[in-house]
Amino acid sequence: MLLGAPGSGKGTQGERLARRLDVPHISSGDLLRAEVRDGTALGTTARGYLDSGRLVPDDLVFDLVLPAVLAAAEAGGYLLDGFPRSVAQAVRADQLLTRSGAELQRVVFLSADDDLLAGRLLERAAAAGRSDDTAEVIADRLRVFERETRPLVEHYRARGMLREVAADQPVEEVTEAVLRAL
Ligand code: ADP
């Protein structure tokens, strides 16, 4: 599982690593944005949370992400990005995944300081225009990360599952560092 603040490079590294490891890249953010794009009931509910940078309610995220994880685990493995995103999600995911023999093996924390993160997100906003990439929402997403997601670093460290990789290196070097850390 890749753990990191918005802008830390989870999406970019997730795709590269999944290719190298030959497993599916399962991104909760991508799955949620696809639901919004397709106009499903789940997407309609999720949209307001995505656009404001808040976490989507756990039940919705589990309904969407868990089946994908279980199917991938059965087929040989998975690379998770963006999920779990809080200690509550981690505890619940751990119970459900362990029951199916699909539990997380390693967590890689892509560490970066706030200035780098905010800079990258604003650049992406200018280039691509994701609906949650405005300055105000970016600040909120960074706050949500600190409050909800950062505690997972200690959670997984205490379980001996955490590896840390500096995210402020060129893309290729981050990928190699993650593969070494795994
Ligand atoms: P980033 O890595 O830039 O934060 P993501 O694509 O991972 O982008 O997430 C975008 C948004 O999707 C989040 O701000 C949140 O609203 C929602 N989201 C993604 N994963 C989860 C999750 N596990 N639980 C709740 N909300 C989530």
PDB file of C-alpha atoms and ligand atoms in Angstrom:
ATOM      1  CA  MET A   1       0.000   0.000   0.000  1.00  0.00           C
ATOM      2  CA  LEU A   2       1.215   3.479  -0.843  1.00  0.00           C
ATOM      3  CA  LEU A   3       0.673   6.040   1.889  1.00  0.00           C
ATOM      4  CA  GLY A   4       1.303   9.718   1.328  1.00  0.00           C
ATOM      5  CA  ALA A   5      -0.152  13.197   1.338  1.00  0.00           C
ATOM      6  CA  PRO A   6      -1.904  14.624  -1.711  1.00  0.00           C
ATOM      7  CA  GLY A   7       0.885  15.529  -4.144  1.00  0.00           C
ATOM      8  CA  SER A   8       3.347  12.974  -2.778  1.00  0.00           C
ATOM      9  CA  GLY A   9       3.175  10.999  -6.020  1.00  0.00           C
ATOM     10  CA  LYS A  10       1.044   8.015  -5.033  1.00  0.00           C
ATOM     11  CA  GLY A  11      -0.788   7.957  -8.354  1.00  0.00           C
ATOM     12  CA  THR A  12       2.339   8.241 -10.506  1.00  0.00           C
ATOM     13  CA  GLN A  13       4.265   5.706  -8.450  1.00  0.00           C
ATOM     14  CA  GLY A  14       1.247   3.433  -8.135  1.00  0.00           C
ATOM     15  CA  GLU A  15       1.056   2.999 -11.900  1.00  0.00           C
ATOM     16  CA  ARG A  16       4.796   2.501 -12.320  1.00  0.00           C
ATOM     17  CA  LEU A  17       5.064   0.055  -9.436  1.00  0.00           C
ATOM     18  CA  ALA A  18       2.037  -1.970 -10.460  1.00  0.00           C
ATOM     19  CA  ARG A  19       3.573  -2.427 -13.907  1.00  0.00           C
ATOM     20  CA  ARG A  20       6.921  -3.464 -12.435  1.00  0.00           C
ATOM     21  CA  LEU A  21       5.312  -5.832  -9.920  1.00  0.00           C
ATOM     22  CA  ASP A  22       2.731  -7.088 -12.435  1.00  0.00           C
ATOM     23  CA  VAL A  23      -0.261  -6.549 -10.162  1.00  0.00           C
ATOM     24  CA  PRO A  24      -3.292  -4.260 -10.557  1.00  0.00           C
ATOM     25  CA  HIS A  25      -3.015  -0.670  -9.342  1.00  0.00           C
ATOM     26  CA  ILE A  26      -6.084  -0.050  -7.204  1.00  0.00           C
ATOM     27  CA  SER A  27      -6.556   3.655  -6.515  1.00  0.00           C
ATOM     28  CA  SER A  28      -9.531   4.627  -4.368  1.00  0.00           C
ATOM     29  CA  GLY A  29      -9.420   8.150  -5.829  1.00  0.00           C
ATOM     30  CA  ASP A  30      -9.478   6.852  -9.421  1.00  0.00           C
ATOM     31  CA  LEU A  31     -12.324   4.453  -8.612  1.00  0.00           C
ATOM     32  CA  LEU A  32     -14.318   7.274  -6.997  1.00  0.00           C
ATOM     33  CA  ARG A  33     -13.697   9.693  -9.885  1.00  0.00           C
ATOM     34  CA  ALA A  34     -14.827   6.997 -12.353  1.00  0.00           C
ATOM     35  CA  GLU A  35     -18.116   6.632 -10.437  1.00  0.00           C
ATOM     36  CA  VAL A  36     -18.629  10.401 -10.587  1.00  0.00           C
ATOM     37  CA  ARG A  37     -17.860  10.417 -14.312  1.00  0.00           C
ATOM     38  CA  ASP A  38     -20.285   7.554 -14.956  1.00  0.00           C
ATOM     39  CA  GLY A  39     -23.006   9.287 -12.969  1.00  0.00           C
ATOM     40  CA  THR A  40     -23.729   6.271 -10.748  1.00  0.00           C
ATOM     41  CA  ALA A  41     -25.640   6.594  -7.472  1.00  0.00           C
ATOM     42  CA  LEU A  42     -22.403   6.091  -5.550  1.00  0.00           C
ATOM     43  CA  GLY A  43     -20.700   8.743  -7.668  1.00  0.00           C
ATOM     44  CA  THR A  44     -23.512  11.206  -7.090  1.00  0.00           C
ATOM     45  CA  THR A  45     -23.139  10.839  -3.328  1.00  0.00           C
ATOM     46  CA  ALA A  46     -19.333  10.907  -3.435  1.00  0.00           C
ATOM     47  CA  ARG A  47     -19.062  13.999  -5.623  1.00  0.00           C
ATOM     48  CA  GLY A  48     -19.511  16.657  -2.936  1.00  0.00           C
ATOM     49  CA  TYR A  49     -16.873  15.044  -0.739  1.00  0.00           C
ATOM     50  CA  LEU A  50     -14.386  14.815  -3.591  1.00  0.00           C
ATOM     51  CA  ASP A  51     -14.918  18.405  -4.650  1.00  0.00           C
ATOM     52  CA  SER A  52     -14.417  19.714  -1.121  1.00  0.00           C
ATOM     53  CA  GLY A  53     -11.441  17.484  -0.283  1.00  0.00           C
ATOM     54  CA  ARG A  54     -13.179  15.692   2.583  1.00  0.00           C
ATOM     55  CA  LEU A  55     -13.086  11.939   3.022  1.00  0.00           C
ATOM     56  CA  VAL A  56     -15.905  10.034   1.373  1.00  0.00           C
ATOM     57  CA  PRO A  57     -17.925   8.040   3.963  1.00  0.00           C
ATOM     58  CA  ASP A  58     -16.317   4.688   4.802  1.00  0.00           C
ATOM     59  CA  ASP A  59     -19.240   2.506   3.691  1.00  0.00           C
ATOM     60  CA  LEU A  60     -19.124   3.903   0.155  1.00  0.00           C
ATOM     61  CA  VAL A  61     -15.367   3.507  -0.085  1.00  0.00           C
ATOM     62  CA  PHE A  62     -15.477  -0.065   1.206  1.00  0.00           C
ATOM     63  CA  ASP A  63     -18.263  -1.026  -1.224  1.00  0.00           C
ATOM     64  CA  LEU A  64     -16.149   0.254  -4.074  1.00  0.00           C
ATOM     65  CA  VAL A  65     -12.598  -0.712  -3.137  1.00  0.00           C
ATOM     66  CA  LEU A  66     -12.916  -3.981  -1.268  1.00  0.00           C
ATOM     67  CA  PRO A  67     -14.268  -6.139  -4.106  1.00  0.00           C
ATOM     68  CA  ALA A  68     -11.416  -4.934  -6.338  1.00  0.00           C
ATOM     69  CA  VAL A  69      -8.831  -5.773  -3.673  1.00  0.00           C
ATOM     70  CA  LEU A  70     -10.251  -9.217  -2.992  1.00  0.00           C
ATOM     71  CA  ALA A  71     -10.397 -10.086  -6.690  1.00  0.00           C
ATOM     72  CA  ALA A  72      -6.822  -8.915  -7.240  1.00  0.00           C
ATOM     73  CA  ALA A  73      -5.549 -10.771  -4.165  1.00  0.00           C
ATOM     74  CA  GLU A  74      -7.091 -13.948  -5.452  1.00  0.00           C
ATOM     75  CA  ALA A  75      -5.370 -13.419  -8.802  1.00  0.00           C
ATOM     76  CA  GLY A  76      -1.934 -12.937  -7.195  1.00  0.00           C
ATOM     77  CA  GLY A  77      -1.685  -9.541  -5.522  1.00  0.00           C
ATOM     78  CA  TYR A  78      -2.422  -5.846  -5.606  1.00  0.00           C
ATOM     79  CA  LEU A  79      -0.946  -2.406  -5.167  1.00  0.00           C
ATOM     80  CA  LEU A  80      -3.223  -0.118  -3.173  1.00  0.00           C
ATOM     81  CA  ASP A  81      -3.124   3.665  -3.387  1.00  0.00           C
ATOM     82  CA  GLY A  82      -5.281   5.993  -1.276  1.00  0.00           C
ATOM     83  CA  PHE A  83      -6.907   3.321   0.843  1.00  0.00           C
ATOM     84  CA  PRO A  84      -7.016   2.877   3.804  1.00  0.00           C
ATOM     85  CA  ARG A  85      -6.952   6.577   4.583  1.00  0.00           C
ATOM     86  CA  SER A  86      -7.754   6.669   8.308  1.00  0.00           C
ATOM     87  CA  VAL A  87      -7.119   4.441  11.312  1.00  0.00           C
ATOM     88  CA  ALA A  88     -10.789   3.409  11.307  1.00  0.00           C
ATOM     89  CA  GLN A  89     -10.522   2.311   7.667  1.00  0.00           C
ATOM     90  CA  ALA A  90      -7.273   0.479   8.392  1.00  0.00           C
ATOM     91  CA  VAL A  91      -8.732  -1.504  11.295  1.00  0.00           C
ATOM     92  CA  ARG A  92     -11.848  -2.442   9.334  1.00  0.00           C
ATOM     93  CA  ALA A  93      -9.877  -3.283   6.184  1.00  0.00           C
ATOM     94  CA  ASP A  94      -7.478  -5.413   8.181  1.00  0.00           C
ATOM     95  CA  GLN A  95     -10.326  -7.477   9.629  1.00  0.00           C
ATOM     96  CA  LEU A  96     -12.023  -7.977   6.275  1.00  0.00           C
ATOM     97  CA  LEU A  97      -8.854  -8.699   4.310  1.00  0.00           C
ATOM     98  CA  THR A  98      -7.367 -11.068   6.872  1.00  0.00           C
ATOM     99  CA  ARG A  99     -10.537 -13.122   6.816  1.00  0.00           C
ATOM    100  CA  SER A 100      -9.958 -13.689   3.085  1.00  0.00           C
ATOM    101  CA  GLY A 101      -6.199 -14.202   3.274  1.00  0.00           C
ATOM    102  CA  ALA A 102      -5.745 -10.927   1.373  1.00  0.00           C
ATOM    103  CA  GLU A 103      -4.117  -8.767   4.054  1.00  0.00           C
ATOM    104  CA  LEU A 104      -1.666  -5.939   3.399  1.00  0.00           C
ATOM    105  CA  GLN A 105       1.965  -7.001   3.519  1.00  0.00           C
ATOM    106  CA  ARG A 106       3.864  -3.711   3.284  1.00  0.00           C
ATOM    107  CA  VAL A 107       3.097  -0.019   3.524  1.00  0.00           C
ATOM    108  CA  VAL A 108       5.379   2.504   1.834  1.00  0.00           C
ATOM    109  CA  PHE A 109       5.153   6.066   3.123  1.00  0.00           C
ATOM    110  CA  LEU A 110       6.103   8.630   0.478  1.00  0.00           C
ATOM    111  CA  SER A 111       7.334  11.462   2.669  1.00  0.00           C
ATOM    112  CA  ALA A 112       7.524  15.069   1.551  1.00  0.00           C
ATOM    113  CA  ASP A 113       7.240  18.493   3.144  1.00  0.00           C
ATOM    114  CA  ASP A 114       4.191  20.721   2.754  1.00  0.00           C
ATOM    115  CA  ASP A 115       5.782  23.289   0.442  1.00  0.00           C
ATOM    116  CA  LEU A 116       6.697  20.625  -2.094  1.00  0.00           C
ATOM    117  CA  LEU A 117       3.217  19.110  -1.907  1.00  0.00           C
ATOM    118  CA  ALA A 118       1.347  22.395  -2.318  1.00  0.00           C
ATOM    119  CA  GLY A 119       3.611  23.383  -5.226  1.00  0.00           C
ATOM    120  CA  ARG A 120       3.049  20.120  -7.077  1.00  0.00           C
ATOM    121  CA  LEU A 121      -0.720  20.245  -6.558  1.00  0.00           C
ATOM    122  CA  LEU A 122      -0.974  23.790  -7.854  1.00  0.00           C
ATOM    123  CA  GLU A 123       1.091  22.811 -10.901  1.00  0.00           C
ATOM    124  CA  ARG A 124      -1.239  19.898 -11.570  1.00  0.00           C
ATOM    125  CA  ALA A 125      -4.219  22.218 -11.156  1.00  0.00           C
ATOM    126  CA  ALA A 126      -2.842  24.531 -13.810  1.00  0.00           C
ATOM    127  CA  ALA A 127      -2.102  21.639 -16.165  1.00  0.00           C
ATOM    128  CA  ALA A 128      -5.012  19.233 -15.822  1.00  0.00           C
ATOM    129  CA  GLY A 129      -7.798  20.876 -13.885  1.00  0.00           C
ATOM    130  CA  ARG A 130      -8.964  18.208 -11.460  1.00  0.00           C
ATOM    131  CA  SER A 131     -12.012  19.574  -9.657  1.00  0.00           C
ATOM    132  CA  ASP A 132     -10.304  19.268  -6.232  1.00  0.00           C
ATOM    133  CA  ASP A 133      -7.103  21.070  -7.263  1.00  0.00           C
ATOM    134  CA  THR A 134      -8.030  24.639  -6.328  1.00  0.00           C
ATOM    135  CA  ALA A 135      -5.846  26.448  -3.766  1.00  0.00           C
ATOM    136  CA  GLU A 136      -8.534  26.378  -1.104  1.00  0.00           C
ATOM    137  CA  VAL A 137      -9.411  22.693  -1.533  1.00  0.00           C
ATOM    138  CA  ILE A 138      -5.716  21.782  -1.678  1.00  0.00           C
ATOM    139  CA  ALA A 139      -5.194  23.382   1.737  1.00  0.00           C
ATOM    140  CA  ASP A 140      -8.164  21.402   3.071  1.00  0.00           C
ATOM    141  CA  ARG A 141      -6.894  18.135   1.617  1.00  0.00           C
ATOM    142  CA  LEU A 142      -3.515  18.676   3.258  1.00  0.00           C
ATOM    143  CA  ARG A 143      -5.268  19.333   6.584  1.00  0.00           C
ATOM    144  CA  VAL A 144      -7.418  16.215   6.172  1.00  0.00           C
ATOM    145  CA  PHE A 145      -4.246  14.229   5.488  1.00  0.00           C
ATOM    146  CA  GLU A 146      -2.593  15.497   8.681  1.00  0.00           C
ATOM    147  CA  ARG A 147      -5.631  14.817  10.816  1.00  0.00           C
ATOM    148  CA  GLU A 148      -6.986  11.555   9.378  1.00  0.00           C
ATOM    149  CA  THR A 149      -4.244   9.837   7.407  1.00  0.00           C
ATOM    150  CA  ARG A 150      -0.906  10.774   9.007  1.00  0.00           C
ATOM    151  CA  PRO A 151      -1.725   8.643  12.123  1.00  0.00           C
ATOM    152  CA  LEU A 152      -1.458   5.602   9.830  1.00  0.00           C
ATOM    153  CA  VAL A 153       2.304   6.124   9.694  1.00  0.00           C
ATOM    154  CA  GLU A 154       2.622   5.209  13.370  1.00  0.00           C
ATOM    155  CA  HIS A 155      -0.136   2.613  13.088  1.00  0.00           C
ATOM    156  CA  TYR A 156       1.802   0.614  10.487  1.00  0.00           C
ATOM    157  CA  ARG A 157       5.223   1.397  11.929  1.00  0.00           C
ATOM    158  CA  ALA A 158       4.136  -0.180  15.212  1.00  0.00           C
ATOM    159  CA  ARG A 159       3.193  -3.318  13.275  1.00  0.00           C
ATOM    160  CA  GLY A 160       6.584  -3.480  11.542  1.00  0.00           C
ATOM    161  CA  MET A 161       4.947  -2.971   8.127  1.00  0.00           C
ATOM    162  CA  LEU A 162       6.161   0.539   7.299  1.00  0.00           C
ATOM    163  CA  ARG A 163       8.932   1.536   4.888  1.00  0.00           C
ATOM    164  CA  GLU A 164       9.655   5.218   4.239  1.00  0.00           C
ATOM    165  CA  VAL A 165      10.838   6.682   0.938  1.00  0.00           C
ATOM    166  CA  ALA A 166      11.639  10.353   0.256  1.00  0.00           C
ATOM    167  CA  ALA A 167       9.164  11.613  -2.356  1.00  0.00           C
ATOM    168  CA  ASP A 168      11.240  14.665  -3.331  1.00  0.00           C
ATOM    169  CA  GLN A 169      13.439  12.758  -5.808  1.00  0.00           C
ATOM    170  CA  PRO A 170      12.990  12.297  -9.567  1.00  0.00           C
ATOM    171  CA  VAL A 171      10.121   9.939 -10.477  1.00  0.00           C
ATOM    172  CA  GLU A 172      12.427   7.083 -11.597  1.00  0.00           C
ATOM    173  CA  GLU A 173      14.469   7.272  -8.407  1.00  0.00           C
ATOM    174  CA  VAL A 174      11.404   7.137  -6.184  1.00  0.00           C
ATOM    175  CA  THR A 175      10.243   3.993  -8.022  1.00  0.00           C
ATOM    176  CA  GLU A 176      13.613   2.281  -7.548  1.00  0.00           C
ATOM    177  CA  ALA A 177      13.750   3.306  -3.893  1.00  0.00           C
ATOM    178  CA  VAL A 178      10.294   1.846  -3.279  1.00  0.00           C
ATOM    179  CA  LEU A 179      11.221  -1.425  -4.988  1.00  0.00           C
ATOM    180  CA  ARG A 180      14.375  -1.640  -2.848  1.00  0.00           C
ATOM    181  CA  ALA A 181      12.320  -0.873   0.273  1.00  0.00           C
ATOM    182  CA  LEU A 182       9.899  -3.666  -0.550  1.00  0.00           C
TER     183      LEU A 182
HETATM  184  P1  ADP B   1      -4.721  12.614  -3.560  1.00  0.00           P
HETATM  185  O1  ADP B   1      -3.693  11.537  -3.512  1.00  0.00           O
HETATM  186  O2  ADP B   1      -4.261  13.796  -4.356  1.00  0.00           O
HETATM  187  O3  ADP B   1      -5.292  12.970  -2.232  1.00  0.00           O
HETATM  188  P2  ADP B   1      -6.806  10.783  -4.361  1.00  0.00           P
HETATM  189  O4  ADP B   1      -7.155  10.524  -5.771  1.00  0.00           O
HETATM  190  O5  ADP B   1      -6.130   9.712  -3.580  1.00  0.00           O
HETATM  191  O6  ADP B   1      -5.932  12.099  -4.412  1.00  0.00           O
HETATM  192  O7  ADP B   1      -8.122  11.198  -3.528  1.00  0.00           O
HETATM  193  C1  ADP B   1      -8.975  12.218  -3.963  1.00  0.00           C
HETATM  194  C2  ADP B   1     -10.202  12.308  -3.062  1.00  0.00           C
HETATM  195  O8  ADP B   1     -10.918  11.064  -3.077  1.00  0.00           O
HETATM  196  C3  ADP B   1      -9.946  12.573  -1.580  1.00  0.00           C
HETATM  197  O9  ADP B   1      -9.790  13.932  -1.306  1.00  0.00           O
HETATM  198  C4  ADP B   1     -11.224  11.977  -0.949  1.00  0.00           C
HETATM  199  O10 ADP B   1     -12.312  12.861  -1.066  1.00  0.00           O
HETATM  200  C5  ADP B   1     -11.526  10.784  -1.814  1.00  0.00           C
HETATM  201  N1  ADP B   1     -10.949   9.513  -1.304  1.00  0.00           N
HETATM  202  C6  ADP B   1      -9.981   8.764  -1.902  1.00  0.00           C
HETATM  203  N2  ADP B   1      -9.697   7.670  -1.176  1.00  0.00           N
HETATM  204  C7  ADP B   1     -10.494   7.711  -0.081  1.00  0.00           C
HETATM  205  C8  ADP B   1     -10.680   6.868   1.053  1.00  0.00           C
HETATM  206  N3  ADP B   1      -9.955   5.758   1.236  1.00  0.00           N
HETATM  207  N4  ADP B   1     -11.606   7.235   1.985  1.00  0.00           N
HETATM  208  C9  ADP B   1     -12.326   8.333   1.825  1.00  0.00           C
HETATM  209  N5  ADP B   1     -12.198   9.178   0.796  1.00  0.00           N
HETATM  210  C10 ADP B   1     -11.307   8.886  -0.165  1.00  0.00           C
END
